[in-house]
Short mmCIF file of N, CA and C and ligand atoms in Angstrom, two decimals:
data_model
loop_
_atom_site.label_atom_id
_atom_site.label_comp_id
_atom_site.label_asym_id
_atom_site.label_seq_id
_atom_site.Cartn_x
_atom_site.Cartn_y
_atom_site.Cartn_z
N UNK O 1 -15.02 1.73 -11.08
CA UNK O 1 -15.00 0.62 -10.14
C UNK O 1 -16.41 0.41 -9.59
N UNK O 2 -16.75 -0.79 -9.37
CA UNK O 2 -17.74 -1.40 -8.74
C UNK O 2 -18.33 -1.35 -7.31
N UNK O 3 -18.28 -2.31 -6.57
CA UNK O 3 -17.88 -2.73 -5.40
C UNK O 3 -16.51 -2.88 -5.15
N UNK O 4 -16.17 -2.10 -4.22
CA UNK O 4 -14.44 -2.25 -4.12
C UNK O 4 -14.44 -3.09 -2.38
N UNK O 5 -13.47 -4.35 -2.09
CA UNK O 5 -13.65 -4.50 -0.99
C UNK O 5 -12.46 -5.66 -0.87
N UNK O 6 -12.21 -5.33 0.67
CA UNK O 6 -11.20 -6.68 0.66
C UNK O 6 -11.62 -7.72 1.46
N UNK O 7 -10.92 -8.69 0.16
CA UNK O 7 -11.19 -10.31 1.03
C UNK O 7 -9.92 -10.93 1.47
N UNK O 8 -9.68 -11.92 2.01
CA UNK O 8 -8.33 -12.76 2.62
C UNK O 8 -7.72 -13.29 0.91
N UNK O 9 -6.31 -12.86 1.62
CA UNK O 9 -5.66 -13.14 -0.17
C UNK O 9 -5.36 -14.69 0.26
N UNK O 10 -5.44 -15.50 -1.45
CA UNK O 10 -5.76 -16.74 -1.22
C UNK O 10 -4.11 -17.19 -2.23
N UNK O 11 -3.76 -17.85 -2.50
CA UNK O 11 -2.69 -18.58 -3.36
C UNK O 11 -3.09 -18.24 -4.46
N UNK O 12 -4.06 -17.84 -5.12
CA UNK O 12 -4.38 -17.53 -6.66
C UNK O 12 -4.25 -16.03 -6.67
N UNK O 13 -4.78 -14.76 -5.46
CA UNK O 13 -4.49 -13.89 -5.75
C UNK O 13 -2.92 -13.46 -6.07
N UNK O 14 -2.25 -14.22 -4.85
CA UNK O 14 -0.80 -13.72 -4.60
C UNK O 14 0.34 -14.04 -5.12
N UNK O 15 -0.21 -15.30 -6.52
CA UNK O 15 0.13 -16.18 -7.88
C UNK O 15 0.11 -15.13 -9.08
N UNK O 16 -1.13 -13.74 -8.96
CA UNK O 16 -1.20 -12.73 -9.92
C UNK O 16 -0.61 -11.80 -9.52
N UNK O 17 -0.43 -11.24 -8.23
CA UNK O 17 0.52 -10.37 -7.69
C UNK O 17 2.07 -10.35 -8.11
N UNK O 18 2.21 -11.49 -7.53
CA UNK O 18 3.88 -11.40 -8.50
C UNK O 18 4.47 -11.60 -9.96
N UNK O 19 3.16 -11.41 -10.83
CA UNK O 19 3.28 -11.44 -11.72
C UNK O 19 3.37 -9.28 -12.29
N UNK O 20 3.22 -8.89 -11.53
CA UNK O 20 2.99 -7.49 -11.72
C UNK O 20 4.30 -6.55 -12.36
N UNK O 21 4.08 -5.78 -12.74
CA UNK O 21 5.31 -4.54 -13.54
C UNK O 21 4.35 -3.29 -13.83
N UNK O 22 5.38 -2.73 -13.21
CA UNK O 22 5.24 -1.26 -13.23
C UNK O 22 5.67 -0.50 -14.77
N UNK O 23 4.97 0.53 -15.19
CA UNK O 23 6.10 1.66 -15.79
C UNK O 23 7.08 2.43 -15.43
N UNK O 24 7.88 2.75 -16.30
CA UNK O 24 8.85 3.39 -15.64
C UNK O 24 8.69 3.84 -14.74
N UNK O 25 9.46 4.77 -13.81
CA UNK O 25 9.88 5.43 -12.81
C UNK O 25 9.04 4.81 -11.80
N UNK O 26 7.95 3.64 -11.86
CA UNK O 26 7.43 2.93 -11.13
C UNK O 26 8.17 1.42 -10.81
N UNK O 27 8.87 1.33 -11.61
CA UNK O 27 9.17 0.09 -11.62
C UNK O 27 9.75 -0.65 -10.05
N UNK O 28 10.34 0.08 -9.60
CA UNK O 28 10.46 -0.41 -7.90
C UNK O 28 9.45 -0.56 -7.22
N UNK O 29 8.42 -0.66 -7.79
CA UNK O 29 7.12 -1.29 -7.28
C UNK O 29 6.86 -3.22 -7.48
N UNK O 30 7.64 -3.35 -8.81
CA UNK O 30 7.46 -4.35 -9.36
C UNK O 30 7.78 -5.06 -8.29
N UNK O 31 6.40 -6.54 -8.96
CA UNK O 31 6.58 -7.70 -7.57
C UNK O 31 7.28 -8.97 -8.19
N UNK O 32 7.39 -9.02 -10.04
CA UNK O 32 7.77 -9.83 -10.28
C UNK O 32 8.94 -10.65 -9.64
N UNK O 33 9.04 -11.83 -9.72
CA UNK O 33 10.02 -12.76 -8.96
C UNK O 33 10.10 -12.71 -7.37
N UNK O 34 8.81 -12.13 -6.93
CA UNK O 34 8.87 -12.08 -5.25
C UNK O 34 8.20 -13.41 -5.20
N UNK O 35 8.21 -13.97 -3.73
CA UNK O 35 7.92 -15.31 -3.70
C UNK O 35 6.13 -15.39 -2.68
N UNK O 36 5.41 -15.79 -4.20
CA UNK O 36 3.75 -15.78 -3.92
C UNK O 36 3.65 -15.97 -2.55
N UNK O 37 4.06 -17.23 -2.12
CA UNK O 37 3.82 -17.38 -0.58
C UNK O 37 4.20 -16.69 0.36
N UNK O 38 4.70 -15.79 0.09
CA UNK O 38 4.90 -14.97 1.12
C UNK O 38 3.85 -14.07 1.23
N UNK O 39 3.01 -13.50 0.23
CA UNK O 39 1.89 -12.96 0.29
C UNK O 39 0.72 -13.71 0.82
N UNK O 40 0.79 -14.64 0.40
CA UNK O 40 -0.05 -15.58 0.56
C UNK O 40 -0.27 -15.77 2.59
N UNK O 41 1.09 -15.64 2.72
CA UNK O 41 1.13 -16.04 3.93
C UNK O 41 0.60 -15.09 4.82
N UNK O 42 -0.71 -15.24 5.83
CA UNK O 42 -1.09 -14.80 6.73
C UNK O 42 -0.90 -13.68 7.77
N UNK O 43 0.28 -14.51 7.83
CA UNK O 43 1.22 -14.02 9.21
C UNK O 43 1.94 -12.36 9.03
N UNK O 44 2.04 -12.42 8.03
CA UNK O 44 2.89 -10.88 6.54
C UNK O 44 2.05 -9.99 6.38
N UNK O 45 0.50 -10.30 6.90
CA UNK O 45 -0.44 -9.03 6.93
C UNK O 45 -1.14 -8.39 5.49
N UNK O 46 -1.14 -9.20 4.59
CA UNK O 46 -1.38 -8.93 3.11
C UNK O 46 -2.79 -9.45 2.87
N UNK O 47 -3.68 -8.28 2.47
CA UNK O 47 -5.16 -8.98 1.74
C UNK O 47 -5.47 -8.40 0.87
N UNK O 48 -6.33 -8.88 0.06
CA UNK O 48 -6.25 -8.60 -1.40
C UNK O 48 -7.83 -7.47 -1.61
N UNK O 49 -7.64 -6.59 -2.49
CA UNK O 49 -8.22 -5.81 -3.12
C UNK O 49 -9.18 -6.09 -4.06
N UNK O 50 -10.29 -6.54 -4.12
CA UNK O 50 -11.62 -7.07 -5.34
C UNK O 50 -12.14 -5.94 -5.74
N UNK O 51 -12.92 -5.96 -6.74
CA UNK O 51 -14.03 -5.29 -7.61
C UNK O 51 -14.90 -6.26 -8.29
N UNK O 52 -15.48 -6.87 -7.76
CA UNK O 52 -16.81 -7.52 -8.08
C UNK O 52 -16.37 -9.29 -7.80
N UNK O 53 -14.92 -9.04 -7.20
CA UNK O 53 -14.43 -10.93 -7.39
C UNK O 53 -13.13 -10.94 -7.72
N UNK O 54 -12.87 -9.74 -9.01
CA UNK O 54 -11.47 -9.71 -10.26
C UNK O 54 -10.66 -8.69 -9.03
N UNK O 55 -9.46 -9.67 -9.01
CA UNK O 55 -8.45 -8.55 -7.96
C UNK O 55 -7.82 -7.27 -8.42
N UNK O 56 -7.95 -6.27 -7.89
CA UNK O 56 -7.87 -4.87 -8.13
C UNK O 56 -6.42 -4.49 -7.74
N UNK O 57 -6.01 -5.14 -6.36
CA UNK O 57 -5.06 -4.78 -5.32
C UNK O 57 -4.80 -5.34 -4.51
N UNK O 58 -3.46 -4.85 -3.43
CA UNK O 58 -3.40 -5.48 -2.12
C UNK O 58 -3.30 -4.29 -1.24
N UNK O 59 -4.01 -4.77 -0.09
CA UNK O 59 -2.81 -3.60 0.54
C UNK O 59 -2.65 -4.56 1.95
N UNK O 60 -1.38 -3.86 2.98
CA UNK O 60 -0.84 -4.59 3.73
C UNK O 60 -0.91 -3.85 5.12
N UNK O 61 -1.01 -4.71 6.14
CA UNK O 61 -1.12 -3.83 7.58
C UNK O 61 0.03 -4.36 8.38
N UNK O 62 1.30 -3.92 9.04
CA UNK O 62 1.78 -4.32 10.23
C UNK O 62 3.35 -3.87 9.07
N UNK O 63 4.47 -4.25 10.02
CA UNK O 63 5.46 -4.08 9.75
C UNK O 63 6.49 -4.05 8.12
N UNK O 64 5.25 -5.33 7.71
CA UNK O 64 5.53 -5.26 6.25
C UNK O 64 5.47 -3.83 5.30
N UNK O 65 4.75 -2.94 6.18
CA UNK O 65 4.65 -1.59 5.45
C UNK O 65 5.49 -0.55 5.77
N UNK O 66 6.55 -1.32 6.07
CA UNK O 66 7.83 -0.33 6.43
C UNK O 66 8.77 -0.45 5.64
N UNK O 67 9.77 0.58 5.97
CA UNK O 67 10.97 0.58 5.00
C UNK O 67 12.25 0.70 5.79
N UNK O 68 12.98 -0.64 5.55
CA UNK O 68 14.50 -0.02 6.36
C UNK O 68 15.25 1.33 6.37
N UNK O 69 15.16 1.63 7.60
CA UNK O 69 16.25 2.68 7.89
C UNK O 69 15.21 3.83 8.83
N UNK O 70 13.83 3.37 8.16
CA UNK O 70 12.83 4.75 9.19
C UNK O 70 12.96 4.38 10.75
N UNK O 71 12.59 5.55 11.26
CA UNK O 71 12.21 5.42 12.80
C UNK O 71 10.84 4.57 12.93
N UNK O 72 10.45 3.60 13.18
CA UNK O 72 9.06 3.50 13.63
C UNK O 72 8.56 2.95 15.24
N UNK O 73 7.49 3.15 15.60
CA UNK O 73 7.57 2.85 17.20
C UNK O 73 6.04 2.34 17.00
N UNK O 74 5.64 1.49 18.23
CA UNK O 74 3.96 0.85 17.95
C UNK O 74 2.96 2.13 18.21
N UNK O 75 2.93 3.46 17.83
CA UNK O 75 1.90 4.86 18.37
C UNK O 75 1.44 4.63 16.87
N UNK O 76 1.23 3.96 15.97
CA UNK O 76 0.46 3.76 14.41
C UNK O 76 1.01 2.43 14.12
N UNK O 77 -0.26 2.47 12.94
CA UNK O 77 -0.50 1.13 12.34
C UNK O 77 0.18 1.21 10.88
N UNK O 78 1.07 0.57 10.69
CA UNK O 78 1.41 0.80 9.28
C UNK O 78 0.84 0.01 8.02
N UNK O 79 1.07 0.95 7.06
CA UNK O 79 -0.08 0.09 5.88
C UNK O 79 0.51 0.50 4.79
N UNK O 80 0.25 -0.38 3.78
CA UNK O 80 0.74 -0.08 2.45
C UNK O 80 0.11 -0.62 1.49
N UNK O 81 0.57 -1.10 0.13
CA UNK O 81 -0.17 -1.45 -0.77
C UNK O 81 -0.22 -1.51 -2.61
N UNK O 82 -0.50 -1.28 -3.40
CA UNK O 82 -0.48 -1.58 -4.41
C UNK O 82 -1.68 -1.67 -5.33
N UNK O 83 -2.16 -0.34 -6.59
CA UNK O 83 -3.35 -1.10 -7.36
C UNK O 83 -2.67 -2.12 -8.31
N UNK O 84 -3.49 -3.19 -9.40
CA UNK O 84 -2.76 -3.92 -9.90
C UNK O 84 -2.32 -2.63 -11.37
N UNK O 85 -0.87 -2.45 -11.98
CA UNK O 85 -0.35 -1.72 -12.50
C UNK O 85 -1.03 -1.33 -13.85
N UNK O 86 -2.39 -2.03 -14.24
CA UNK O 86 -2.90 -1.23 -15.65
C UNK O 86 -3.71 -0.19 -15.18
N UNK O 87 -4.16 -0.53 -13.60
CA UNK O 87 -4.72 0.74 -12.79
C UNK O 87 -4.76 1.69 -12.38
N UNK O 88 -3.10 1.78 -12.54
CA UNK O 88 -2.82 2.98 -11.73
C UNK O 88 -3.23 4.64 -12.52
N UNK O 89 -2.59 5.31 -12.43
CA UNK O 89 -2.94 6.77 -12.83
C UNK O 89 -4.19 7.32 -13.65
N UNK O 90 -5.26 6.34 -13.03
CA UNK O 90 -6.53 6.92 -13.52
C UNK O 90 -7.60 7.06 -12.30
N UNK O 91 -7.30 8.07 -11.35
CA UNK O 91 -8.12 8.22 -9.98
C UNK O 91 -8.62 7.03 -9.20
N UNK O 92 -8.05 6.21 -9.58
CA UNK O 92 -9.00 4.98 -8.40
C UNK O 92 -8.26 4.58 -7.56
N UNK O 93 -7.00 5.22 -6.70
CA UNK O 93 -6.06 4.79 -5.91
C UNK O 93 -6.61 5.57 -4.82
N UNK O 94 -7.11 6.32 -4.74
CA UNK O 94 -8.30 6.80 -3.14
C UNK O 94 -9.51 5.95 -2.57
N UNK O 95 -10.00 5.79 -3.74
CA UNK O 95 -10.71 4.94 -3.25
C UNK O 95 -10.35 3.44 -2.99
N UNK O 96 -9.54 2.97 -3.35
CA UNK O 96 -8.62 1.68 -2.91
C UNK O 96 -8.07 2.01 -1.74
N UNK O 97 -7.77 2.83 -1.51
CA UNK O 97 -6.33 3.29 0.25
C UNK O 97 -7.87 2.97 0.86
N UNK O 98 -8.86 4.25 0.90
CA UNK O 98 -9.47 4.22 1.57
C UNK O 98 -10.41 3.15 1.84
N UNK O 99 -10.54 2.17 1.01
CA UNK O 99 -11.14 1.16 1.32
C UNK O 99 -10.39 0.26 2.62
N UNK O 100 -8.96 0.44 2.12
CA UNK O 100 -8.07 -0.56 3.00
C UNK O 100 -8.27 0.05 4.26
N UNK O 101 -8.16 1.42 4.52
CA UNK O 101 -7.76 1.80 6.04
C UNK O 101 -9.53 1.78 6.58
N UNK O 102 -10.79 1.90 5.96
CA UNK O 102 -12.00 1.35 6.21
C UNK O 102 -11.76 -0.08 7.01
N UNK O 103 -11.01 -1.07 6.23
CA UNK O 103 -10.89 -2.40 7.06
C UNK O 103 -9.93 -2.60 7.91
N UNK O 104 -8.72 -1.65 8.10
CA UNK O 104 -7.73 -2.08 8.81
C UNK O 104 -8.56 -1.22 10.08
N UNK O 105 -8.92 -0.44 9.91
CA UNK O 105 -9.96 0.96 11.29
C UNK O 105 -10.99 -0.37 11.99
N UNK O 106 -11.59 -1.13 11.00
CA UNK O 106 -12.41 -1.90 11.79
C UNK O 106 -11.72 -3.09 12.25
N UNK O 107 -10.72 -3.53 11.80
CA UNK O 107 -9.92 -5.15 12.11
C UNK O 107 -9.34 -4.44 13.61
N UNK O 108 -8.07 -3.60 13.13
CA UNK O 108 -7.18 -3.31 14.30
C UNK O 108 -7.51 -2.51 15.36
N UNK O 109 -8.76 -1.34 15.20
CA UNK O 109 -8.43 -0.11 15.73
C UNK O 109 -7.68 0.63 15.95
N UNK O 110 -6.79 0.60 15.56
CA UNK O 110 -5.18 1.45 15.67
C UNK O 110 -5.73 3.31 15.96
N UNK O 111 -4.84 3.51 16.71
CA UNK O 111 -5.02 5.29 17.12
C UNK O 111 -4.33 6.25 16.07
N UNK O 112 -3.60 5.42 15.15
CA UNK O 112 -3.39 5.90 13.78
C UNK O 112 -2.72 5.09 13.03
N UNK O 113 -2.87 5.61 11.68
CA UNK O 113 -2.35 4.79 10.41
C UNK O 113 -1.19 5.51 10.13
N UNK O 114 -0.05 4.65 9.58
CA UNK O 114 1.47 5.30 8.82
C UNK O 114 1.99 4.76 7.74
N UNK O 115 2.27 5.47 7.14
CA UNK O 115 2.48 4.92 5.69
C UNK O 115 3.13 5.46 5.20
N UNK O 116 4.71 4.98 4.64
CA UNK O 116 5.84 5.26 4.00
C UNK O 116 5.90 5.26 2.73
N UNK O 117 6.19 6.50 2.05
CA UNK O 117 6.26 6.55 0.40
C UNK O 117 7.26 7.17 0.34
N UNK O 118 7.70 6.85 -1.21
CA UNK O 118 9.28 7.14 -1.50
C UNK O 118 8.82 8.49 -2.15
N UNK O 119 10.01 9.67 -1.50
CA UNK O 119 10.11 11.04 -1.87
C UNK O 119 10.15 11.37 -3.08
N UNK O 120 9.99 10.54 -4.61
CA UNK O 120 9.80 10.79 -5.47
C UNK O 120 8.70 10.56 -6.42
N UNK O 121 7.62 9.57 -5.50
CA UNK O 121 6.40 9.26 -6.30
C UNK O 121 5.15 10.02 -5.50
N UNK O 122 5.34 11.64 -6.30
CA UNK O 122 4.22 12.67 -5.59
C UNK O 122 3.04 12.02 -5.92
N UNK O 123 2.93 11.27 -6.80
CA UNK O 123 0.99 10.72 -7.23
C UNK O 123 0.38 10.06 -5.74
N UNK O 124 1.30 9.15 -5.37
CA UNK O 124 1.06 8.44 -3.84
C UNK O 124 0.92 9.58 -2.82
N UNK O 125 1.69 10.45 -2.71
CA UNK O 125 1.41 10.99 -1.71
C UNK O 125 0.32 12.34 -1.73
N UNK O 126 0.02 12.60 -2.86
CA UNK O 126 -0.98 13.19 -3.15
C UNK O 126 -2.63 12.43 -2.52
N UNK O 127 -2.58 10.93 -3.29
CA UNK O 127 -3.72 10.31 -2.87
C UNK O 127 -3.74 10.07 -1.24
N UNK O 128 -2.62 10.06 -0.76
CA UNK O 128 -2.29 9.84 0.78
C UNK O 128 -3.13 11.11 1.64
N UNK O 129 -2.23 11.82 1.05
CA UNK O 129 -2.49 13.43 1.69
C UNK O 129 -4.36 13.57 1.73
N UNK O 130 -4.46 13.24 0.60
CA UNK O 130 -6.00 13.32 0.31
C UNK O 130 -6.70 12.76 0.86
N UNK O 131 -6.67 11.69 1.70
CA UNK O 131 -7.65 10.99 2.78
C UNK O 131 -6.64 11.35 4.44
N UNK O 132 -5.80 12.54 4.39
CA UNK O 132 -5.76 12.93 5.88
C UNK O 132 -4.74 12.71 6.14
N UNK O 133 -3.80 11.82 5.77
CA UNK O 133 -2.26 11.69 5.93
C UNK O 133 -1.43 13.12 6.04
N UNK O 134 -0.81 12.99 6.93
CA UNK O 134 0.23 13.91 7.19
C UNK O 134 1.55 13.80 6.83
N UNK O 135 2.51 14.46 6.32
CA UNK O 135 3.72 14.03 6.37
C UNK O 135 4.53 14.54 7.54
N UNK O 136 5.79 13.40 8.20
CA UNK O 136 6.35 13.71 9.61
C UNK O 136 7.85 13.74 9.31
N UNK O 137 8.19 13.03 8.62
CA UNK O 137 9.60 12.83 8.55
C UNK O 137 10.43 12.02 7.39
N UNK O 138 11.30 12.69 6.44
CA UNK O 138 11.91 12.10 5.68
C UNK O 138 13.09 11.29 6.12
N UNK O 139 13.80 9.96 5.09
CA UNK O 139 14.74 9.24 6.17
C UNK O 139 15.28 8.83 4.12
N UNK O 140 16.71 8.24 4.38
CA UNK O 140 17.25 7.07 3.45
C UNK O 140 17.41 5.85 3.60
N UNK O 141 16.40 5.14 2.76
CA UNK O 141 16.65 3.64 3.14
C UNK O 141 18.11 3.12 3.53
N UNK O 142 17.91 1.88 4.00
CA UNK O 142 19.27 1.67 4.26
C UNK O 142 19.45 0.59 2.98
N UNK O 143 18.32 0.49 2.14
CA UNK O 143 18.78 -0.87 1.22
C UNK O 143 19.52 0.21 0.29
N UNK O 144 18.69 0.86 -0.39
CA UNK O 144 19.59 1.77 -1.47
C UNK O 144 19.28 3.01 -1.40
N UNK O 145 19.62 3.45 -0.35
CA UNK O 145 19.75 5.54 -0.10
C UNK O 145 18.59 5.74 -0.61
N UNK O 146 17.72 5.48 -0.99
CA UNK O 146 16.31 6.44 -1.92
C UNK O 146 15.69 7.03 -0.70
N UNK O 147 14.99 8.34 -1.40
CA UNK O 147 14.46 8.99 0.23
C UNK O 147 13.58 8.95 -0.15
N UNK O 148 12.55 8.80 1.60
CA UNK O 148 11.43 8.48 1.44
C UNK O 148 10.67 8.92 2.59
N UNK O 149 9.50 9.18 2.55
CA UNK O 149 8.82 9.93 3.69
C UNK O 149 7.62 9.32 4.20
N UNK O 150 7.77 9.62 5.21
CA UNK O 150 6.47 8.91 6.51
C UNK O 150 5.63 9.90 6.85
N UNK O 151 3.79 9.73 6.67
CA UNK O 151 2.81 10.34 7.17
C UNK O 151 1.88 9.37 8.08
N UNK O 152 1.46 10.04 8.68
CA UNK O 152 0.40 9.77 10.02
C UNK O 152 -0.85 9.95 9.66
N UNK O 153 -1.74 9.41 9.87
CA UNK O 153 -3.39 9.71 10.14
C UNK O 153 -4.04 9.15 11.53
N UNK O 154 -3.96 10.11 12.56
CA UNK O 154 -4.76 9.71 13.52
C UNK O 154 -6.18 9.97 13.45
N UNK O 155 -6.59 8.57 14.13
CA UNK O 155 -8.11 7.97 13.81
C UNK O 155 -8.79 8.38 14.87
N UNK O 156 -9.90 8.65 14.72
CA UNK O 156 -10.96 9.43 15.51
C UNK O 156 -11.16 8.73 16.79
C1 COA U 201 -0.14 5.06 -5.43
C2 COA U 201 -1.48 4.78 -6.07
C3 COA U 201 -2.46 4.20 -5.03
C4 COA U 201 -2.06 6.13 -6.58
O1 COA U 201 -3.33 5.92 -7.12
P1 COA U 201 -3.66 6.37 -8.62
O2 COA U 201 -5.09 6.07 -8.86
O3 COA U 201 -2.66 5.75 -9.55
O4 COA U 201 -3.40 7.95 -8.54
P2 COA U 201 -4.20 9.07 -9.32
O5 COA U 201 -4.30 8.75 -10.76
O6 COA U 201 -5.47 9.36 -8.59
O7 COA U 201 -3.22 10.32 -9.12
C5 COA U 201 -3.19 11.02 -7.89
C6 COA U 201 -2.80 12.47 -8.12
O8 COA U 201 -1.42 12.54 -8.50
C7 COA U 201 -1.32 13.30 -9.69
N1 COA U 201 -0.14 12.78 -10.40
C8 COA U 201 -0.04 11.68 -11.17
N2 COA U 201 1.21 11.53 -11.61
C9 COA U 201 1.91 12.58 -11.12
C10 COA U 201 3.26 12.98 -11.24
N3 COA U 201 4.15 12.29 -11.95
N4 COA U 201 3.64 14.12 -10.60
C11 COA U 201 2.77 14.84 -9.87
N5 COA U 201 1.46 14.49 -9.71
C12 COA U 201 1.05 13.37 -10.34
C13 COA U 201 -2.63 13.09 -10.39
O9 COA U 201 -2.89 14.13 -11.32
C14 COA U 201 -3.61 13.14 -9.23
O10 COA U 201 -3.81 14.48 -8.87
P3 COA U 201 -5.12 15.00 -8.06
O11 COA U 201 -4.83 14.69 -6.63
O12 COA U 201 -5.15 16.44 -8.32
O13 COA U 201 -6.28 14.24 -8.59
C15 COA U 201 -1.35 3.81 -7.28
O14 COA U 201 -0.72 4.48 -8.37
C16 COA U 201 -0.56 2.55 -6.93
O15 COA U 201 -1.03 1.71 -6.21
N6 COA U 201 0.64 2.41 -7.51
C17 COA U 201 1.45 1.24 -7.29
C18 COA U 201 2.87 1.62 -7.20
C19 COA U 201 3.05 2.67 -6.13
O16 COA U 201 3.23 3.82 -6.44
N7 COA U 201 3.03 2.31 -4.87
C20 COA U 201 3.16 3.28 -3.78
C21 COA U 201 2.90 2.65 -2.50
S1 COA U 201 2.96 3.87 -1.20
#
């Protein structure tokens, strides 16, 4: 990777976003058939991930980075995200998180970051763990029972 950095996602990024698919056991990542504008939309907390211009990623700040059924309360900032899927499992998902929580640290200031991953995709929470994330508490969604766990990073 290049320059890694985020800019405001525009109708063309969030037009390639839902075009996305996972591999297996990833595939509940997939965005296909989600509706662009909703990414697109402002208000949903979604900006997009570059490397020189060509979109890399998204990642997301505020409620959208939650998962039904967890406890959450306003003491962290929640965040989440996505590389685009030919990306994934070749080390560049640290330096993508950490780019994001670089801009969400300077946008929001939040007294910490939280971020929910499902109890079966250790690669995420490995890269999580790896920039300081803690894990606090496992829960079952309420959409479809999958368990999934919440870590913390309080910010300096
Ligand atoms: C989650 C994500 C950011 C991880 O980034 P990545 O670049 O793909 O991850 P990496 O290739 O660096 O793998 C991270 C670690 O997990 C390990 N790993 C990979 N697959 C693994 C598996 N099935 N089981 C255990 N460990 C695994 C890697 O060896 C690596 O180990 P290391 O910490 O010793 O280097 C990226 O895959 C992504 O955005 N995926 C989209 C779908 C998704 O999982 N979303 C989760 C949102 S929370």
């Amino acid at each position: 990777m290049g320059v890694v950095e985020i800019v405001n996602m525009t109708d063309e990024y969030a037009a390639d976003i839902v075009t996305w698919r996972y591999p297996a056991q990833y595939d509940c990542y997939d965005l296909v058939g989600t509706d662009a504008g909703f990414f697109a939309d402002p208000r949903n907390g979604y900006v997009a991930l570059v490397d020189k211009g060509e979109l890399i990623g998204y990642r997301v700040f505020g409620p959208d980075g939650r998962v039904p059924g967890g406890e959450y309360d306003e003491s962290a900032l929640d965040t989440g995200g996505g590389l685009r899927p030919e990306l994934t499992g070749r080390g560049l998902g640290k330096q993508a998180i950490a780019t994001g929580l670089e801009y969400g640290a300077a946008r929001f200031r939040p007294t910490a970051f939280r971020v929910t991953v499902a109890s079966f995709n250790i690669r995420a929470q490995r890269v999580v763990q790896g920039l300081g994330f803690v894990p606090n508490r496992t829960f079952n969604a309420t959409t479809d029972g999958r368990s999934f766990v919440i870590l913390t990073r309080q910010q300096p």
